[in-house]
Structure formats: structure tokens, C-alpha cells
């Protein structure tokens, strides 16, 4: 397989996984958790004594996957993924949180893009970490404010998304090392 073909294939797989995180996050927040608050989100523990809406797990993963999409398919594809992801988020979110879900997704992914893009050529893993942290903070604040009118779950949101980012970082390191070994350059 040529490098271009391999980059395209891996990019499309990352794009599909990225797109799947959006409906998964919307489903989780309303249907799965250790406890579901009446007229509120389903919650999962993310730290001792700290709960977060269950969708945080997929949102943290989405931030990392969008970076991989951009690494494999280029910046324009990364922006396209953000646009499509925002539409999917708005279309699939429960009616009560459509605006919150779509707005948080759009703004957090654009913040992630803005941080990741200038850093990724020199420091891929650092770029993924830094951009994801910025994106998860933006996502948490925007989503909680618009969906629930409060920031009650802010620490849980940030911790939950950060766990997913931290779990993905070793894989990003291995991806970078593999790219170097194969001579695969970022798109």
C-alpha cells in the first residue's frame, strides 16, 4: 500500500470513528450512567465524589479523533469534519439540548483546531494534548451553560474528558513513532 493510500484509509477510519462519537455522546447523556437525574443528564463517576454527564467520555475521544483526521487528511478535512459533526450533533441531540450540543461541539472543535494546527507538525503529541485541553474546557463551559443554565458539573466534565484524552495520548505517541518508522508524513 502506498503512503498516500495508507494515509487516506487511516484518515477515513478516524473520520468514521469521529462521526460515531457524536451520536454516542448524545445517547449516553440521556440513557446511560450510574444515575440519571430527572429532567437532566445521566451521570458517571469520573473521580471520587465527582460525577459528570456520561457523554463526556465520547467528547474527549472526539477531540483526539478530530486531530487524527486532520493529521491524515489535512486541515480542510478537519474543518469539514467539524462542520459535519456540528450538523450530526444538532440532528441527533435530544430537543432540549440541540443548541447546547451543536454550539458546544462547534466552538470546542474550532478551538481544538486553532491550537492543534500550528503545533502539530513539530510536536504532534503535545499538539493533541494542548488542543484537546482547550477544546474540552470550551466544550464543558458552553454545553453546561446552554443545556442546564449552570456550571454545576464543570469539574466532572473537565475531568471526564481529560481521562479520555490521557488514555489516547500513548496511542498518539505510538502513531507518531509508526509514522516516523514508515516515513509517513502528515497531510
Steps between C-alpha positions, in 0.01 A plus 500: 500500500636844412547765766225714349258208491587404859456859622162523321378167639604583856352848465164365387496252789575783745228712336244220536598445865481877560152515349385207716607674822234767447189279507665289772547809721142614444365152574713454811400830656132405495516124548803363681668578826534406862203728568263694276372832633128564431480757217880501495796299386609148585816523708815290536770523766822652362684545828417409859198712588490668157228420246464613141245459222585169332548655155834643618672173421421525129568874480854454632556231238350718224755775567787257448346333195448835328873562538573163338262585214693821440837319523393244242272699268611862548368820651214540253375150585532589870280805448257293292481244780415780744220625272355153447539417869312815596213406268491144634506632856208737431305230318544225759496692827188479714281806426570655839875516433529548122636854522731415788631188332558656158645825638733325743614260230568773244681736736708232674609338175594838350702580814667159473575568132646844575743359759582172323572638153809713576651242738439168325790493253766548768344339805213268412434352845535840668263647241241229568527556876493882492223528243288240676533676835391830345217328312371309801489812718313696230263208440429458871425865569287558189305173530421527870405867481269455201355158589446538872551869579769420754857381527421251778668211320795699363773325697353160411472593134863611486629197694295252295614638165858529623499128588413413141770731367759357739405145401544590132839672534709180509326392180581835341864455600502154341333640188769768470779244548342271239467790257871578546599136450290469183593844367134606510470878521197693619262623231 
